[in-house]
XYZ file of C-alpha atoms in Angstrom:
697
model
C 225.631 93.705 136.714
C 225.360 91.710 139.782
C 228.222 91.181 142.439
C 227.871 87.450 141.552
C 228.443 88.093 137.946
C 231.217 90.180 138.510
C 232.824 88.012 140.641
C 232.414 85.100 137.810
C 233.794 87.564 135.520
C 236.832 88.384 137.350
C 237.604 84.553 137.666
C 236.673 83.218 134.263
C 238.455 85.914 131.951
C 242.030 84.802 133.024
C 241.322 81.346 132.625
C 240.110 81.609 129.289
C 243.294 83.464 128.275
C 245.608 81.266 130.007
C 244.382 77.761 129.683
C 245.980 75.501 127.320
C 244.050 73.723 124.805
C 244.026 69.678 124.854
C 244.439 69.448 121.167
C 242.764 66.009 119.874
C 244.915 63.586 117.404
C 243.214 65.032 114.441
C 244.824 68.314 114.933
C 248.273 67.108 115.202
C 248.027 64.938 112.248
C 246.242 67.868 110.003
C 248.646 70.414 111.507
C 251.712 68.651 110.383
C 249.850 68.197 106.675
C 249.967 72.063 106.315
C 253.461 72.317 108.353
C 254.519 69.914 105.699
C 253.372 72.823 103.078
C 254.669 75.327 104.742
C 258.095 75.075 106.267
C 261.152 76.723 105.271
C 263.255 74.253 102.747
C 266.895 75.106 103.539
C 269.756 74.718 100.978
C 271.112 71.305 100.325
C 274.708 71.986 101.810
C 273.134 73.146 105.274
C 270.250 70.782 105.749
C 270.199 68.848 109.314
C 266.661 67.980 109.405
C 264.962 65.911 106.754
C 261.379 66.241 105.863
C 260.541 63.634 103.319
C 258.998 64.034 100.004
C 258.192 67.646 98.595
C 255.080 66.664 97.474
C 252.180 68.858 98.650
C 249.682 66.642 99.816
C 246.102 68.086 99.609
C 244.606 69.832 102.845
C 242.756 67.952 104.818
C 239.133 68.039 105.685
C 238.410 70.095 109.320
C 235.304 68.844 111.250
C 234.514 72.769 112.099
C 236.266 76.107 112.285
C 237.182 75.491 115.501
C 239.545 72.575 114.561
C 240.910 74.198 111.462
C 241.820 77.509 113.342
C 243.788 75.057 115.859
C 245.599 73.028 113.369
C 246.584 76.330 111.613
C 247.520 77.738 114.589
C 249.658 74.759 115.581
C 251.462 74.702 112.114
C 252.186 78.652 112.013
C 253.879 78.594 115.477
C 256.030 75.387 114.750
C 257.030 77.492 111.675
C 258.185 80.543 113.806
C 260.101 78.466 115.753
C 261.529 76.335 113.363
C 265.381 76.636 113.577
C 264.706 76.634 117.778
C 262.980 72.858 117.292
C 265.291 71.493 114.934
C 268.043 72.618 117.302
C 266.060 71.050 120.213
C 266.112 67.780 118.674
C 269.598 67.481 117.211
C 270.994 68.727 120.728
C 269.010 66.483 122.689
C 270.218 63.582 120.356
C 266.136 62.659 119.584
C 266.267 63.013 115.756
C 269.202 60.632 115.475
C 268.419 58.281 118.350
C 264.452 57.380 117.265
C 264.021 55.376 113.760
C 261.434 57.129 112.439
C 260.592 58.124 108.693
C 261.394 61.695 106.960
C 257.731 61.443 106.535
C 257.070 61.634 110.153
C 259.402 64.771 111.019
C 256.584 67.455 110.673
C 254.441 65.570 113.080
C 257.301 65.672 115.584
C 257.894 69.376 114.996
C 254.092 70.231 116.038
C 253.850 67.993 118.791
C 257.334 69.062 120.041
C 256.114 72.545 119.880
C 252.910 71.726 121.721
C 254.737 69.758 124.352
C 256.981 72.164 125.645
C 254.208 75.150 125.502
C 252.346 72.561 128.258
C 255.947 72.559 129.769
C 256.539 68.987 128.914
C 253.088 68.135 130.964
C 251.236 65.116 129.813
C 248.072 65.683 127.674
C 244.638 65.405 128.748
C 243.084 62.751 126.363
C 239.683 62.207 126.034
C 238.058 58.865 125.548
C 235.862 60.724 123.221
C 238.765 61.310 120.555
C 239.983 59.528 117.894
C 242.862 57.515 118.335
C 245.712 57.743 115.629
C 248.055 55.842 115.979
C 251.396 57.905 114.416
C 250.270 60.392 116.883
C 250.536 58.389 120.130
C 253.452 56.620 118.763
C 255.721 60.197 118.587
C 253.722 61.866 121.666
C 255.382 58.309 123.661
C 258.841 59.032 122.720
C 258.530 62.665 122.978
C 257.614 62.073 126.747
C 260.356 59.517 127.092
C 262.986 61.732 126.183
C 261.394 65.070 128.102
C 264.338 65.848 130.520
C 266.976 65.772 127.541
C 264.504 68.004 125.147
C 263.636 70.637 128.499
C 267.626 70.570 128.847
C 268.478 71.316 125.408
C 266.013 74.112 125.284
C 267.372 75.622 128.435
C 270.677 75.662 126.375
C 269.287 77.663 123.500
C 267.667 80.126 125.865
C 270.850 80.705 127.709
C 272.863 80.879 124.371
C 270.325 83.700 123.040
C 269.778 85.164 126.730
C 265.671 84.888 126.192
C 264.088 84.814 129.540
C 261.240 82.887 127.057
C 261.604 81.322 123.920
C 259.211 84.397 122.200
C 262.281 86.703 122.912
C 264.451 84.170 119.884
C 261.705 85.587 117.695
C 262.695 88.528 115.725
C 261.252 91.898 117.107
C 258.698 92.147 114.482
C 257.093 89.028 115.032
C 257.105 89.509 118.649
C 255.524 92.982 118.210
C 252.984 91.206 116.189
C 251.875 88.323 118.564
C 251.444 91.085 121.415
C 249.258 93.072 119.389
C 247.331 89.531 118.068
C 246.776 88.848 122.267
C 245.078 92.370 122.462
C 243.712 92.992 119.121
C 239.422 93.393 120.096
C 236.929 91.886 117.687
C 234.876 94.164 115.444
C 230.990 93.506 114.613
C 228.804 95.292 112.344
C 225.239 95.835 112.816
C 222.868 94.161 110.665
C 220.412 96.933 110.332
C 218.331 94.419 107.818
C 217.293 92.817 110.917
C 217.762 95.056 113.768
C 218.833 98.770 114.486
C 221.560 100.254 116.958
C 218.902 101.015 119.420
C 218.042 97.566 119.862
C 221.460 96.223 119.748
C 222.151 98.697 122.911
C 219.142 97.665 124.874
C 220.096 93.987 124.213
C 223.724 94.540 125.421
C 222.672 96.401 128.552
C 220.468 93.448 129.224
C 223.336 91.091 128.862
C 225.232 92.995 131.401
C 227.444 95.179 128.635
C 228.469 98.540 129.562
C 229.312 101.396 126.696
C 232.460 102.824 127.074
C 233.953 105.528 124.771
C 237.286 104.056 123.979
C 239.077 100.727 122.770
C 241.470 101.745 125.384
C 238.817 100.891 128.285
C 237.819 97.661 126.933
C 237.852 94.943 129.648
C 235.652 92.752 131.109
C 231.886 93.145 129.749
C 232.206 96.489 127.791
C 232.064 97.370 124.292
C 232.397 100.725 122.554
C 231.620 102.308 118.833
C 234.241 102.629 116.182
C 235.581 105.938 115.485
C 235.164 105.679 111.623
C 232.208 103.557 110.834
C 228.862 104.000 112.500
C 227.440 100.786 112.036
C 230.226 99.225 113.962
C 231.186 97.952 117.506
C 234.379 96.941 118.980
C 234.497 94.270 121.880
C 237.482 92.851 124.064
C 239.260 89.929 122.452
C 238.831 87.160 125.443
C 234.628 87.446 124.955
C 234.977 85.969 121.187
C 233.279 82.454 122.449
C 230.670 84.115 124.299
C 230.106 86.457 121.848
C 229.499 83.651 119.467
C 226.711 82.085 121.656
C 225.169 84.994 122.005
C 221.681 84.970 120.329
C 222.422 88.319 118.314
C 225.334 86.610 116.631
C 223.144 83.236 116.165
C 220.422 85.325 114.393
C 222.851 87.408 112.412
C 221.869 90.789 113.866
C 225.637 90.967 114.638
C 228.222 89.813 112.886
C 232.309 89.806 113.293
C 234.128 91.172 110.895
C 237.224 92.881 110.077
C 237.393 96.411 110.265
C 239.164 97.230 107.029
C 236.811 95.533 105.269
C 234.007 97.339 107.212
C 235.702 100.083 106.033
C 235.967 99.105 102.308
C 232.044 98.688 101.921
C 231.417 102.270 103.730
C 234.073 103.867 101.056
C 232.231 102.361 98.113
C 228.562 103.304 99.155
C 229.345 107.265 98.387
C 230.344 106.543 94.814
C 226.900 105.074 94.069
C 223.430 106.302 92.736
C 220.324 104.775 92.118
C 220.583 101.313 89.976
C 224.342 101.346 89.769
C 225.867 98.013 90.211
C 228.970 96.821 91.822
C 231.698 94.325 90.965
C 233.724 92.828 93.752
C 236.418 91.513 91.846
C 237.991 89.332 94.196
C 236.617 86.606 96.754
C 236.167 87.610 99.877
C 234.408 86.774 103.024
C 230.422 86.481 102.780
C 229.880 88.824 105.552
C 231.712 91.441 103.623
C 229.339 90.852 100.617
C 226.415 90.683 102.880
C 227.590 94.159 104.389
C 227.482 95.716 101.468
C 223.991 94.416 100.210
C 222.781 95.711 103.569
C 224.176 99.063 102.866
C 223.478 99.243 99.399
C 219.417 97.994 100.090
C 218.038 101.478 99.434
C 220.060 101.936 95.924
C 218.169 98.907 93.987
C 221.616 97.676 92.966
C 223.459 94.328 92.048
C 226.273 92.833 93.642
C 228.471 90.924 91.119
C 231.270 88.583 92.999
C 233.744 87.108 90.662
C 235.724 83.945 91.111
C 233.452 81.552 92.729
C 234.654 78.674 90.989
C 233.942 75.891 94.011
C 230.369 74.459 94.037
C 230.979 73.767 97.842
C 231.943 77.359 98.076
C 228.878 78.433 96.100
C 226.470 76.408 98.105
C 227.989 77.872 101.251
C 227.385 81.535 99.935
C 223.881 80.525 99.176
C 223.147 79.792 102.528
C 224.638 82.271 104.155
C 222.809 84.997 101.845
C 219.527 83.123 102.433
C 219.996 83.580 106.412
C 220.798 86.996 106.144
C 218.036 87.831 103.660
C 220.294 88.980 100.962
C 218.606 88.694 97.695
C 221.000 91.014 95.161
C 224.240 89.486 95.269
C 225.142 87.636 92.014
C 228.243 84.940 91.644
C 230.366 84.701 88.818
C 232.515 81.713 88.420
C 235.157 83.630 86.255
C 238.275 85.561 87.122
C 237.679 89.112 87.071
C 240.631 89.536 84.784
C 239.124 87.142 82.435
C 235.780 89.127 82.180
C 235.462 91.107 79.372
C 234.384 94.677 79.834
C 231.511 94.320 77.010
C 230.082 91.660 79.290
C 226.430 92.600 78.920
C 225.968 91.334 82.734
C 227.954 94.380 84.207
C 227.221 97.262 82.058
C 225.000 98.810 85.014
C 228.273 98.659 86.901
C 229.634 102.356 88.035
C 231.886 101.035 90.929
C 234.562 98.131 91.048
C 235.646 96.941 94.697
C 239.300 95.691 94.810
C 240.546 93.508 97.328
C 243.683 92.050 95.856
C 245.466 89.213 97.252
C 248.332 91.027 99.224
C 250.893 90.055 101.499
C 249.094 90.613 104.611
C 251.915 92.417 106.587
C 249.308 94.696 108.280
C 247.708 92.062 110.355
C 248.084 91.080 113.466
C 247.015 87.546 113.154
C 248.231 85.944 109.944
C 246.605 82.968 110.221
C 243.182 84.658 110.232
C 244.021 86.444 107.131
C 244.458 83.260 105.440
C 241.578 81.788 106.639
C 239.028 84.114 106.133
C 240.522 86.172 103.343
C 241.312 82.680 101.675
C 244.694 83.690 101.394
C 247.848 81.675 99.760
C 249.132 79.953 102.776
C 252.692 80.339 101.315
C 252.587 83.886 102.717
C 252.835 82.300 106.429
C 256.549 81.009 105.812
C 257.661 85.149 104.719
C 255.268 86.352 107.876
C 256.812 83.822 110.380
C 259.797 85.932 110.026
C 258.266 89.023 109.927
C 259.221 90.229 106.338
C 258.474 89.192 102.670
C 260.777 88.509 100.524
C 261.169 90.986 97.448
C 260.283 88.539 94.576
C 257.239 87.510 96.457
C 256.332 91.382 96.399
C 257.061 91.665 92.789
C 254.869 88.931 91.839
C 251.855 90.256 94.156
C 252.382 94.071 92.916
C 252.568 92.835 89.156
C 248.817 91.021 89.928
C 247.806 93.866 91.661
C 248.804 96.426 89.310
C 247.156 94.066 86.253
C 243.522 94.121 87.835
C 243.481 97.819 88.523
C 244.477 98.511 84.533
C 241.767 95.738 83.923
C 239.188 97.798 85.961
C 240.038 100.848 83.993
C 239.019 99.096 80.940
C 235.035 99.148 81.864
C 234.181 102.324 80.348
C 230.879 102.580 82.401
C 232.595 102.554 85.819
C 233.389 105.603 87.193
C 235.039 104.552 90.430
C 237.676 101.966 91.711
C 238.067 101.230 95.529
C 241.429 99.735 96.374
C 242.386 98.160 99.503
C 244.996 96.276 100.918
C 245.956 94.628 104.459
C 249.677 95.573 103.372
C 252.295 97.795 105.089
C 254.690 97.817 101.992
C 254.886 100.607 99.744
C 255.373 98.129 97.059
C 251.844 96.842 97.074
C 250.011 100.368 97.987
C 251.443 103.843 96.691
C 253.711 102.247 93.989
C 250.915 100.410 92.296
C 248.122 103.296 92.331
C 251.015 105.847 91.164
C 251.358 103.170 88.248
C 248.256 102.523 87.573
C 247.704 106.405 86.926
C 250.488 107.032 84.773
C 249.065 108.527 81.547
C 248.602 105.957 78.758
C 249.450 107.086 75.169
C 247.302 104.901 73.438
C 244.312 107.476 72.883
C 241.777 106.136 75.153
C 238.849 108.312 74.473
C 237.743 107.324 78.511
C 237.705 110.134 81.207
C 241.241 109.589 82.735
C 240.762 108.432 86.129
C 242.449 110.639 89.537
C 242.723 109.788 92.871
C 240.327 111.351 95.472
C 240.236 111.436 99.108
C 238.256 108.482 100.617
C 234.597 109.489 102.038
C 234.503 107.893 105.477
C 231.330 108.718 107.393
C 232.753 109.440 111.027
C 236.198 110.446 109.652
C 237.093 114.170 109.427
C 238.300 115.547 106.370
C 241.185 116.581 108.148
C 242.055 113.265 109.156
C 241.893 112.080 105.797
C 244.039 115.005 104.056
C 246.908 114.699 106.484
C 247.907 111.508 104.640
C 249.813 111.503 101.587
C 248.309 111.896 98.636
C 244.978 111.609 99.683
C 245.934 107.441 100.486
C 244.003 106.438 103.782
C 246.567 104.675 105.821
C 246.484 103.069 109.068
C 249.271 101.650 110.752
C 249.149 98.483 113.203
C 248.201 98.679 116.489
C 247.010 97.071 119.416
C 243.251 98.375 118.624
C 243.430 97.511 114.853
C 245.275 96.101 112.087
C 247.118 97.864 109.443
C 245.338 99.029 105.873
C 245.694 101.147 103.048
C 242.743 102.267 101.331
C 242.816 104.419 97.840
C 239.792 105.796 95.467
C 239.857 106.370 92.122
C 237.055 108.292 90.209
C 236.780 109.689 86.917
C 233.831 112.392 85.780
C 230.995 111.117 83.887
C 231.995 111.575 79.902
C 230.204 113.447 77.639
C 227.553 110.646 76.550
C 227.295 110.019 80.190
C 225.728 113.519 81.143
C 222.546 113.232 82.256
C 220.024 116.064 80.998
C 218.345 118.808 82.959
C 215.108 116.302 82.479
C 216.970 113.531 84.073
C 217.680 115.296 86.768
C 214.288 117.033 87.406
C 212.609 113.436 86.798
C 215.066 112.073 89.578
C 214.018 115.145 91.878
C 210.664 114.880 91.286
C 210.498 110.932 92.273
C 212.317 112.296 95.644
C 209.418 114.884 96.012
C 212.031 117.714 95.868
C 209.989 119.765 93.404
C 206.689 120.398 95.670
C 204.537 119.409 92.825
C 206.075 121.355 90.048
C 206.050 119.054 87.069
C 208.879 117.615 85.137
C 209.414 119.814 82.240
C 208.215 118.068 78.759
C 208.343 118.910 75.207
C 207.831 122.551 74.573
C 204.428 123.819 73.347
C 203.270 127.116 73.030
C 201.108 128.185 76.365
C 199.256 131.533 77.260
C 201.334 133.973 79.011
C 201.169 133.902 82.776
C 201.383 136.652 85.035
C 205.024 137.743 85.585
C 205.116 137.408 89.182
C 203.893 134.187 89.389
C 206.058 132.512 86.891
C 209.066 134.306 88.402
C 208.285 132.596 92.148
C 207.701 129.296 90.506
C 210.919 129.378 88.679
C 213.027 130.299 91.673
C 211.306 127.744 93.762
C 212.224 125.426 91.328
C 215.673 126.485 90.865
C 216.024 126.504 94.706
C 214.570 122.887 95.005
C 216.989 121.754 92.055
C 219.751 123.085 93.929
C 218.943 121.251 97.239
C 218.349 117.875 95.366
C 222.184 118.404 93.858
C 223.371 119.097 97.050
C 221.770 116.126 98.750
C 222.832 113.725 95.683
C 226.328 115.034 96.134
C 226.801 114.909 99.932
C 227.181 111.740 102.491
C 226.522 112.197 106.038
C 227.251 115.891 105.729
C 230.743 115.295 103.672
C 231.009 116.582 100.171
C 231.453 113.811 97.886
C 234.924 114.242 95.671
C 233.569 112.863 92.949
C 230.024 112.904 91.275
C 228.517 110.686 88.603
C 227.201 114.396 87.129
C 229.225 116.774 85.103
C 228.435 119.827 87.776
C 229.431 121.814 85.026
C 226.953 121.118 82.361
C 224.413 120.640 84.882
C 224.482 124.213 86.409
C 225.185 125.488 83.200
C 221.505 123.535 81.933
C 219.672 124.647 84.820
C 220.913 128.523 84.376
C 219.951 128.163 80.304
C 216.252 126.877 81.600
C 216.072 130.316 83.975
C 217.492 132.431 81.241
C 215.025 131.245 78.596
C 211.976 131.384 80.906
C 213.283 134.961 81.521
C 213.088 135.856 77.906
C 209.721 134.083 77.506
C 208.114 136.284 79.909
C 209.744 139.200 79.139
C 208.093 139.058 75.618
C 204.502 138.494 77.138
C 204.784 141.595 79.219
C 203.432 144.765 77.543
C 205.709 147.910 77.407
C 204.476 150.351 79.746
C 203.537 154.040 78.093
C 205.079 157.083 80.032
C 203.031 159.855 80.131
C 204.900 163.188 80.575
C 202.607 166.470 81.344
C 203.841 169.924 81.836
C 200.923 171.485 83.684
C 200.425 175.322 84.346
C 200.580 176.548 88.024
C 198.807 179.722 88.470
C 200.324 182.667 90.257
C 203.413 180.915 88.799
C 206.415 181.959 86.379
C 207.700 180.012 83.503
C 210.316 178.469 85.916
C 207.579 177.250 88.468
C 206.543 174.921 86.280
C 206.742 170.923 86.956
C 206.471 167.886 85.251
C 204.399 164.656 86.328
C 205.792 161.621 85.606
C 203.729 158.666 85.639
C 206.191 155.388 86.125
C 205.270 151.997 85.519
C 206.405 148.831 87.592
C 209.001 147.850 84.857
C 211.100 149.125 82.130
C 212.306 147.387 79.132
C 215.656 146.776 78.568
C 217.862 148.290 75.810
C 218.299 145.048 73.666
C 214.144 144.569 73.148
C 211.866 146.186 71.312
C 210.572 149.226 72.281
C 207.263 150.694 70.969
C 206.854 155.008 70.179
C 204.600 156.379 72.121
C 203.304 160.101 71.615
C 204.494 162.557 74.274
C 202.185 165.957 75.083
C 203.810 168.723 75.898
C 202.260 171.976 77.059
C 203.766 175.293 76.554
C 204.490 177.470 79.549
C 202.371 181.031 79.695
C 203.826 184.167 78.630
C 203.684 186.842 81.399
C 203.501 190.347 80.840
C 203.091 192.988 83.161
C 199.327 194.971 82.803
C 200.107 197.989 84.855
C 203.796 200.023 85.324
C 205.019 203.195 85.802
C 207.808 203.093 83.463
C 207.500 204.054 80.247
C 205.787 201.690 77.623
C 208.462 199.209 76.473
C 207.564 196.074 74.175
C 208.662 193.442 76.049
C 209.725 190.449 74.608
C 209.787 187.728 76.962
C 211.866 184.655 76.004
C 209.532 181.918 75.388
C 210.517 178.313 74.821
C 209.118 176.494 72.336
C 208.285 173.123 72.425
C 206.858 171.015 70.019
C 205.775 167.280 69.728
C 208.022 164.492 68.304
C 208.650 160.663 68.411
C 210.886 159.572 71.049
C 212.443 156.206 72.244
C 213.058 154.363 75.563
C 216.246 156.583 75.434
C 216.062 160.750 76.456
C 218.606 163.108 77.120
C 218.449 167.102 78.199
C 219.955 169.590 76.191
C 221.181 171.972 78.868
C 220.350 175.655 78.272
C 220.494 179.262 79.843
C 216.827 179.577 78.965
C 215.659 176.100 80.117
C 212.661 176.596 82.861
C 213.569 174.783 86.104
C 211.573 171.771 86.168
C 210.239 169.886 89.272
C 209.845 166.384 88.753
C 206.907 164.387 90.852
C 207.800 160.615 91.547
C 211.605 158.769 91.579
C 212.557 158.438 87.455
C 214.206 155.642 86.716
C 216.380 157.035 84.371
C 218.442 160.709 85.085
C 217.346 161.774 81.948
C 214.028 161.594 81.719
C 213.023 163.354 78.238
C 214.217 165.710 75.762
C 213.846 169.310 75.210
C 214.279 171.167 71.945
C 214.470 174.627 71.982
C 212.850 176.801 68.995
C 215.600 178.684 67.007
C 213.535 181.824 67.141
C 211.114 182.702 69.897
C 207.885 184.079 69.310
C 207.187 187.989 69.269
């Protein structure tokens, strides 16, 4: 980056962070309507400031996303300081001295907060802004009381010994505000339109520098996320510039909260080809688009439930068209109202649950309400840093109900549960209750808790969390979130046959030309060595294919759609059957044992030549009987001797021909001739020698 660019950056960045927005009149009016619906209602005996009717007004129509964000920010800020602002109105005398209707109190509150935030300086008014009489009237009254209002605010700060009004807030809320000011932005790369290399090159041309850690983010820098391989992190002060960059306008980079990026990556390892996905709750369109991009090679459909509004439907359709996502289907029914036997969802194997939660792990509750279509009533609790027990119980019941309904889908094999809450009531307690065994005699396989498979996350990091849950605590670089993955084995009726496995392997080109087994037919026997080699190659390829199917990015998937024991058993059965078939085709070699005479040697000098065949039949196989040729040893009698003539009866060993099987034994005897065996015998007992009861004379 040039020196001019660097200098301009240093000057521009602080102004972007500290500049106060001059809200137009419409923002004040709409913020007052929001505040009217979310302000804390006090008991009748403690009410000092009246807000008029309790009837909730419909939310206004906003010109654009920026004005909507301004309205909610202003209303939430006034809500956090509701007690302080009411005290200032009472101490200064403004509330009792002005003739304003009670319905105008909400407008006074949001405008008073903005007035003190601008250090009681007048607002810059553009000639292009729409003029709203009620807003101008309240602004004039507040400006006329600015001295008394400022003095009342100082008294409150002295009472609480607060250097600024932020110190009056609960510590939890104050830390939440600090994190929100430093929280970076996350953007995922749309690989359907670009690649990581192209994104890196473009950012480099735009003057961005890649760093290793989010703690190094400042100026025009970015880094890679340590969990998701397609996620980039940018500094918080660059949001406006990022939105104006060509890559963001063309949907090559899309801003998305990290927890939803993680949820999408947790779903992918549980999928196989042609497996559909059910997204049980309405969620941002970018989350659905991200899932569509990641699963584009699996030929699956994504069903999103609860899209009732026609305007919301049209908005999503336009977004999906721009992102070239064609496999997303929208259902009007709520998830809990859908019949598990619905024919549209019979190919669904994974359900993603993003239930309504408290959002207590988020640093910016307004962003959560706007992006997640959350309940605005949650802002009332989050403004005080805690959620009431009654509201937590209501949320937990709804979350448990959705999990139990998801378990009724008989063909679903995995459920991914994700919240942005830090409360165990919404996280661990809900999962533990959902996994409790039911005494209803359900035939389906039970669910169990499995370690989540995160691409760049080490197994030690996952297993270090309690009970295989994956949690992230709120920090300056990320929001808090909770994940749980429930899986179950494929039932016996869902087990894939060996033929199906080999067919899938063949389509992926893993069998190297080996055909898929068809209906058995009688074929001519082939040489042993060729068939054996083909079998070993096939089994090796099948094993490699199964390993690829059950592993994602080098990490073993905790749950596979295949019953591994059945698969391995079936493959072994194939090998055994092929081996038996080969054995029947191999002729049993004949064994020739020949006893030869050797001239000039005694009977003990004979030797045996044994011609061995390459292989011997096993004991359990049928063995054909073969004759054994036996040669008799010579009788050696001396022809000349000086000693008296004596009849010498040399002990002669009589060998006769007999039938034998493949099993032979030797009966040792004192007169047994010493044998010399030629060749390495396969068995220590090569044949049987029988001694005749009487020697020859």
